[in-house]
């Protein structure tokens, strides 16, 4: 792994396994009254978020604090300053604070890579445009591994707005490295055929029933309207064809895990009773986000 964490594409299977293994060590902390370790005492993390976030920003902050580091969050959402100039200015400001790592989310694909070239500080990508969201894929893998001994051979259906989803891309890279069987499913405007070429082991269907049949994991995605200049189809058309409802779950394996990176839009891409069903591990994903981010921060800030 380079000095930071920019994407799953750059990681080897062995590096991913090491992070997940370490995250498993941190999982039991959640249920202890003293949740704090002092492995990163005296270090400082800066969270720099140019896009909205609830789960990711909070869990990076909690992860840093649990490791004994200080964490500062800067939110620049809504900033409309041109990318290059604002990033260089921000870079100089942050460098002056001498952080030990910077976690960054930005609407432009490649923005953290740009920063990483200029700064000696390790950068963790917390989502760059439609490109990657590596810690999300790691926490998704950890959540699946809470229920399965291996990812190899699992049938995973990723359903929704694939083309705009950095979560889908990072997961595609990860599942491919571990030999899972991935079916991508969504309406044609949100799922161009070229997506299957991103990584080996991907297939594509526009039919939800076909995607879900025999699935071990169903990963739902939000329709990312903020990344669409014009709506590719009427919103009312989406749910009947691509919204996950209880009747769909009967087609999957009885042990199917329903996942969603959040934020969920109930009644848009997922029915409320499915999100709250016993198959849903959506809140386990959130919980595992802390353990995974602790493992990542320990690795790069030490
Ligand atoms: C995702 C993101 O920001 O890419 N959310 C998250 O980090 N859990 C998915 C989304 O916004 O739909």
PDB file of N, CA and C in Angstrom, residues 10-11 17 79 88 136 188 216:
ATOM      1  N   UNK A  10      -5.740  -0.137  -6.289  1.00  0.00           N
ATOM      2  CA  UNK A  10      -4.285  -0.165  -6.049  1.00  0.00           C
ATOM      3  C   UNK A  10      -3.865  -1.208  -5.020  1.00  0.00           C
ATOM      4  N   UNK A  11      -4.789  -1.811  -4.315  1.00  0.00           N
ATOM      5  CA  UNK A  11      -4.422  -2.729  -3.234  1.00  0.00           C
ATOM      6  C   UNK A  11      -4.340  -4.172  -3.736  1.00  0.00           C
ATOM      7  N   UNK A  17      -6.690  -8.188   2.910  1.00  0.00           N
ATOM      8  CA  UNK A  17      -6.887  -9.173   3.985  1.00  0.00           C
ATOM      9  C   UNK A  17      -6.274  -8.694   5.297  1.00  0.00           C
ATOM     10  N   UNK A  79     -19.138  24.459  -1.781  1.00  0.00           N
ATOM     11  CA  UNK A  79     -18.114  25.304  -2.384  1.00  0.00           C
ATOM     12  C   UNK A  79     -18.178  25.190  -3.911  1.00  0.00           C
ATOM     13  N   UNK A  88      -5.490  23.808  -4.324  1.00  0.00           N
ATOM     14  CA  UNK A  88      -4.135  24.269  -4.002  1.00  0.00           C
ATOM     15  C   UNK A  88      -4.172  25.153  -2.753  1.00  0.00           C
ATOM     16  N   UNK A 136     -15.458   2.255   2.113  1.00  0.00           N
ATOM     17  CA  UNK A 136     -16.807   1.696   2.057  1.00  0.00           C
ATOM     18  C   UNK A 136     -16.739   0.233   1.601  1.00  0.00           C
ATOM     19  N   UNK A 188     -30.767   0.962 -18.177  1.00  0.00           N
ATOM     20  CA  UNK A 188     -29.697   1.191 -19.159  1.00  0.00           C
ATOM     21  C   UNK A 188     -29.002   2.548 -19.012  1.00  0.00           C
ATOM     22  N   UNK A 216     -26.417 -14.237  -2.735  1.00  0.00           N
ATOM     23  CA  UNK A 216     -25.996 -14.295  -1.332  1.00  0.00           C
ATOM     24  C   UNK A 216     -26.024 -12.903  -0.723  1.00  0.00           C
TER      25      UNK A 216
END
